[in-house]
CSV table of C-alpha atoms in Angstrom, one decimal:
chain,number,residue,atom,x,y,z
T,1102,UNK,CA,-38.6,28.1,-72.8
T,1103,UNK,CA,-35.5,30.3,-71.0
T,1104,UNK,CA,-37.8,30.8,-68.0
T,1105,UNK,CA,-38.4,27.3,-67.6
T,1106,UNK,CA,-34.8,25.8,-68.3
T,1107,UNK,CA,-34.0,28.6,-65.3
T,1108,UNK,CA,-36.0,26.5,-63.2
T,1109,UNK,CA,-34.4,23.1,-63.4
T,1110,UNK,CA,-31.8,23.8,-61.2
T,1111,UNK,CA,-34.4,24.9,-58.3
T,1112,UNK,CA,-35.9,22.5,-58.9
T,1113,UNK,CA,-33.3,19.7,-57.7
T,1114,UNK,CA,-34.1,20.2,-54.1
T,1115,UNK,CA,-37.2,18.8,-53.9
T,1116,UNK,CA,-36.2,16.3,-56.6
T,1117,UNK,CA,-33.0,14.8,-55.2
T,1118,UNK,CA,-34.4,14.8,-51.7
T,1119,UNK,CA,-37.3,12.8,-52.9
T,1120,UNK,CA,-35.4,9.7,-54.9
T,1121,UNK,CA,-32.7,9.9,-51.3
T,1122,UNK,CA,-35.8,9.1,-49.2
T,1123,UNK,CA,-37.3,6.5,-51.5
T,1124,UNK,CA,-33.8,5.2,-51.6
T,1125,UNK,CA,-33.2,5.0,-48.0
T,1126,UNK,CA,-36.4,3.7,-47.2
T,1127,UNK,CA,-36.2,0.7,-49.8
T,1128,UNK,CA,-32.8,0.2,-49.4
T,1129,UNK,CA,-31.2,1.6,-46.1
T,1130,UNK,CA,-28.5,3.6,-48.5
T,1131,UNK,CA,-28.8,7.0,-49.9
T,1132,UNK,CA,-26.3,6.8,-52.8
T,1133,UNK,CA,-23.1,9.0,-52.9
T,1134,UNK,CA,-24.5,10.5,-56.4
T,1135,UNK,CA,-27.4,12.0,-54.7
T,1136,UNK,CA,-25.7,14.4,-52.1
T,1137,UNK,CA,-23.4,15.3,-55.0
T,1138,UNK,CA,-25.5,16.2,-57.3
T,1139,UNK,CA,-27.2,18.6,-55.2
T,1140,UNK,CA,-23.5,20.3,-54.1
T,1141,UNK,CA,-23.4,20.6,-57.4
T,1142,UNK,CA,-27.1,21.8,-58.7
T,1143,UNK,CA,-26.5,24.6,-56.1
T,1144,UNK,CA,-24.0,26.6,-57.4
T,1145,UNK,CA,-26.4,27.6,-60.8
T,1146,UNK,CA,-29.2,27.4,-58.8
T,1147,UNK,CA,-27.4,30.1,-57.2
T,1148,UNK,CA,-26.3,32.0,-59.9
T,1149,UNK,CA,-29.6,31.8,-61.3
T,1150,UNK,CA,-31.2,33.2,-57.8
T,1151,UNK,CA,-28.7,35.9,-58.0
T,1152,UNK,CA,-27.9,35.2,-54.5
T,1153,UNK,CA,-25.6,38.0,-53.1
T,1154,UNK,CA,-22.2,37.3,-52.1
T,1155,UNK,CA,-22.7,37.6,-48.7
T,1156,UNK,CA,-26.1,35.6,-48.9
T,1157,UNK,CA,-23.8,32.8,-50.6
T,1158,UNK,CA,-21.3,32.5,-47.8
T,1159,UNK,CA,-23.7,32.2,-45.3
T,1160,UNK,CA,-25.6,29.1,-47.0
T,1161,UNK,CA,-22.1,27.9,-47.5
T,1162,UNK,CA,-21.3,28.1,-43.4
T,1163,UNK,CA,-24.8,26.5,-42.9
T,1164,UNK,CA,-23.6,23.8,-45.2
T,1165,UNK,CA,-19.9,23.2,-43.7
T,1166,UNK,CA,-21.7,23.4,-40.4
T,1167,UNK,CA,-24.4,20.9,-41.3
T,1168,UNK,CA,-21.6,18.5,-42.6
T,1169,UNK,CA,-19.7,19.1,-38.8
T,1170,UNK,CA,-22.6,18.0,-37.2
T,1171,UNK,CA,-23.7,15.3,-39.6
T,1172,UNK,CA,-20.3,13.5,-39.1
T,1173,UNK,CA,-20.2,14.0,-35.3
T,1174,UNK,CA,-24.1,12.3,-35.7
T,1175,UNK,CA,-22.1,9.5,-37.6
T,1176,UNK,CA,-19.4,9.0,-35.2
T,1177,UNK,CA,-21.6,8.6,-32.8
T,1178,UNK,CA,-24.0,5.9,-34.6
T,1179,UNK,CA,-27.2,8.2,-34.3
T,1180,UNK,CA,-27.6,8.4,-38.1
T,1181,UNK,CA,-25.9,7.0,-41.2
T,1182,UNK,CA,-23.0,8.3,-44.0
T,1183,UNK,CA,-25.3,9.6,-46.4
T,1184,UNK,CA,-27.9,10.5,-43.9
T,1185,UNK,CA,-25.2,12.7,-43.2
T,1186,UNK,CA,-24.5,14.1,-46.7
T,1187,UNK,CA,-27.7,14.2,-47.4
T,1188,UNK,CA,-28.4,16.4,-44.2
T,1189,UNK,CA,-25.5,18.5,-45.5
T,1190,UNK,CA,-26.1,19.2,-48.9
T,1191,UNK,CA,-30.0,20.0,-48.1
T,1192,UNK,CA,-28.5,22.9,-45.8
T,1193,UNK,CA,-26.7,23.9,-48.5
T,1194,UNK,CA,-29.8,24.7,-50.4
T,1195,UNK,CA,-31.6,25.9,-47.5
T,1196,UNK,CA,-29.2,28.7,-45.5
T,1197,UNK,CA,-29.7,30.3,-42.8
T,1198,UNK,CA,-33.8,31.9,-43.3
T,1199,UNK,CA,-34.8,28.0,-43.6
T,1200,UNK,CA,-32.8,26.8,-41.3
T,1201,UNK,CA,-34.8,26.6,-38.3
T,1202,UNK,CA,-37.8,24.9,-40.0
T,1203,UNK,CA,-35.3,22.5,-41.6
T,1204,UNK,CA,-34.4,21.2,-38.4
T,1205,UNK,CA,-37.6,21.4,-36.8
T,1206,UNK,CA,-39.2,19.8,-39.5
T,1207,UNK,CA,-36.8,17.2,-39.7
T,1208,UNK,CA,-36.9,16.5,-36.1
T,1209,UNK,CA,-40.4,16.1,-35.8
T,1210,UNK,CA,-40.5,13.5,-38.8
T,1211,UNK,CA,-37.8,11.1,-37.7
T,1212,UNK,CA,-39.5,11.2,-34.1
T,1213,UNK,CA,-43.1,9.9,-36.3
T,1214,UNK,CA,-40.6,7.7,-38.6
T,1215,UNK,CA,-38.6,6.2,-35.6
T,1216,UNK,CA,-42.1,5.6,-33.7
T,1217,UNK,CA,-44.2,4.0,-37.1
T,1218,UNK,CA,-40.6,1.5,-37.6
T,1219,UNK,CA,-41.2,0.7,-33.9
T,1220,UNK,CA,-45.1,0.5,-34.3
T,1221,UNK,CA,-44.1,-2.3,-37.1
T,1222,UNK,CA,-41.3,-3.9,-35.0
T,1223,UNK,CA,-44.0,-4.7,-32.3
T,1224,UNK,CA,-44.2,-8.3,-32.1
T,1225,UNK,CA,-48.0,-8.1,-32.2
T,1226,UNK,CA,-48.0,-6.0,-35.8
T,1227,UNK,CA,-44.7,-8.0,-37.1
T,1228,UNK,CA,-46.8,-10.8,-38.7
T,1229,UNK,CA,-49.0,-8.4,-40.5
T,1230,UNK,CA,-46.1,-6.7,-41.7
T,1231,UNK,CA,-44.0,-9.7,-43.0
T,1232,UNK,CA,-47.1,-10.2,-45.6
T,1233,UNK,CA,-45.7,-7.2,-47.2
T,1234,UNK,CA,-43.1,-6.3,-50.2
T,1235,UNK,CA,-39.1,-7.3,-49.3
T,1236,UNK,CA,-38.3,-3.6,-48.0
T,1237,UNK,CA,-41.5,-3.3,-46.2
T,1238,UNK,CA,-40.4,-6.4,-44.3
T,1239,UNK,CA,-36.9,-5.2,-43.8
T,1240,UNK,CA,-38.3,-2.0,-42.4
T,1241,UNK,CA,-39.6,-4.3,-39.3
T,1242,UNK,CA,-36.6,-6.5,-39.2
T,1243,UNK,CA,-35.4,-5.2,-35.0
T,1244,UNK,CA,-31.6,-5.4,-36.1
T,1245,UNK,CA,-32.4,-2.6,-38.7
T,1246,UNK,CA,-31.7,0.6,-38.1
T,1247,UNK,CA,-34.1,4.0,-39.3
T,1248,UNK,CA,-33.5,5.3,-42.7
T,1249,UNK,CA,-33.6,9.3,-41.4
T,1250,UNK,CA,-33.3,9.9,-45.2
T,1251,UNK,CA,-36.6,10.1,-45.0
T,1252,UNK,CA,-37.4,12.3,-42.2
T,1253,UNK,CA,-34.5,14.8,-43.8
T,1254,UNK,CA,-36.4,15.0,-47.1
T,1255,UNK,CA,-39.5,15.7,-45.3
T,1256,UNK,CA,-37.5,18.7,-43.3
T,1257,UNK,CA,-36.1,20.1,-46.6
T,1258,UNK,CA,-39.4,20.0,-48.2
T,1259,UNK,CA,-41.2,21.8,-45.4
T,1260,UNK,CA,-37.8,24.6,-45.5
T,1261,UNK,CA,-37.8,25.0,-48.7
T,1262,UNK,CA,-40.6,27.4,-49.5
T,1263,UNK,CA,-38.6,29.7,-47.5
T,1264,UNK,CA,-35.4,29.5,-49.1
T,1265,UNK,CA,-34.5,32.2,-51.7
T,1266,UNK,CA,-34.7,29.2,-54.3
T,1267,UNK,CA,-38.8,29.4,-54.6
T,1268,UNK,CA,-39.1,33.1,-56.2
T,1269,UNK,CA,-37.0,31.8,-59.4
T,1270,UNK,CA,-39.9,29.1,-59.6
């Protein structure tokens, strides 16, 4: 029973990133709560991890950093507010050894997610597409933008098998 309450906490990666994309995809918002919560799961994850101190700063630079470049993203209109959190609490989680594939990872799915929405956008595939449920047809509306909390779950998901955070599982 101890071993597997020590998991929860690991566990909220993968979980939180999850319900942000369905959120975003359904909805175009990835609430406030979300990037919060997993700011906040960290720290016992952590603990739990028994990250070293130094190990511990250097997810929390990745993390500051992330949230730098997430709000310059903002600024500039590439990505959304909680696109942005989001981006920067999953680097949280993920540090430095994940970092890479995070990116990576997250690149390459918003490049597919931004081509499908475009794919559906087409006026040729639009019809098809308004048949569908309310936030399929949103999805296709042109004036909409991409919800990259998707493609940022999918990047934390592919990191997080090498973040420290998978041994306490």
């Amino acid at each position: 029973m101890t071993a597997s309450l020590a998991m929860l906490p690991a566990l909220a990666l993968p979980a939180l990133v999850i319900v942000a994309a369905v959120k975003d995809v359904t909805s175009f918002r990835i609430p406030n709560w979300i990037s919060l919560a997993l700011a906040a799961a960290f720290v016992p994850a952590a603990l739990i991890a028994a990250l070293p101190p130094a190990t511990l700063g250097l997810h929390l630079g990745v993390g500051v950093a992330a949230l730098i470049v997430g709000m310059g993203l903002f600024a500039l209109r590439w990505i959304g507010g909680g696109d942005a959190k989001l981006f920067a609490a999953a680097a949280l989680w993920l540090g430095w050894p994940a970092l890479t594939t995070f990116l990576l990872a997250t690149a390459l799915a918003g490049g597919a997610l931004s081509l499908a929405i475009l794919g559906m956008r087409n006026p040729a595939l639009r019809p098809m597409v308004l048949m569908g449920p309310r936030w399929v047809m949103r999805l296709a509306e042109p004036e909409e933008g991409i919800p990259y909390g998707v493609a940022i779950a999918v990047g934390a998901l592919a990191a997080f098998p090498h973040s420290p955070f998978l041994a306490v599982l």
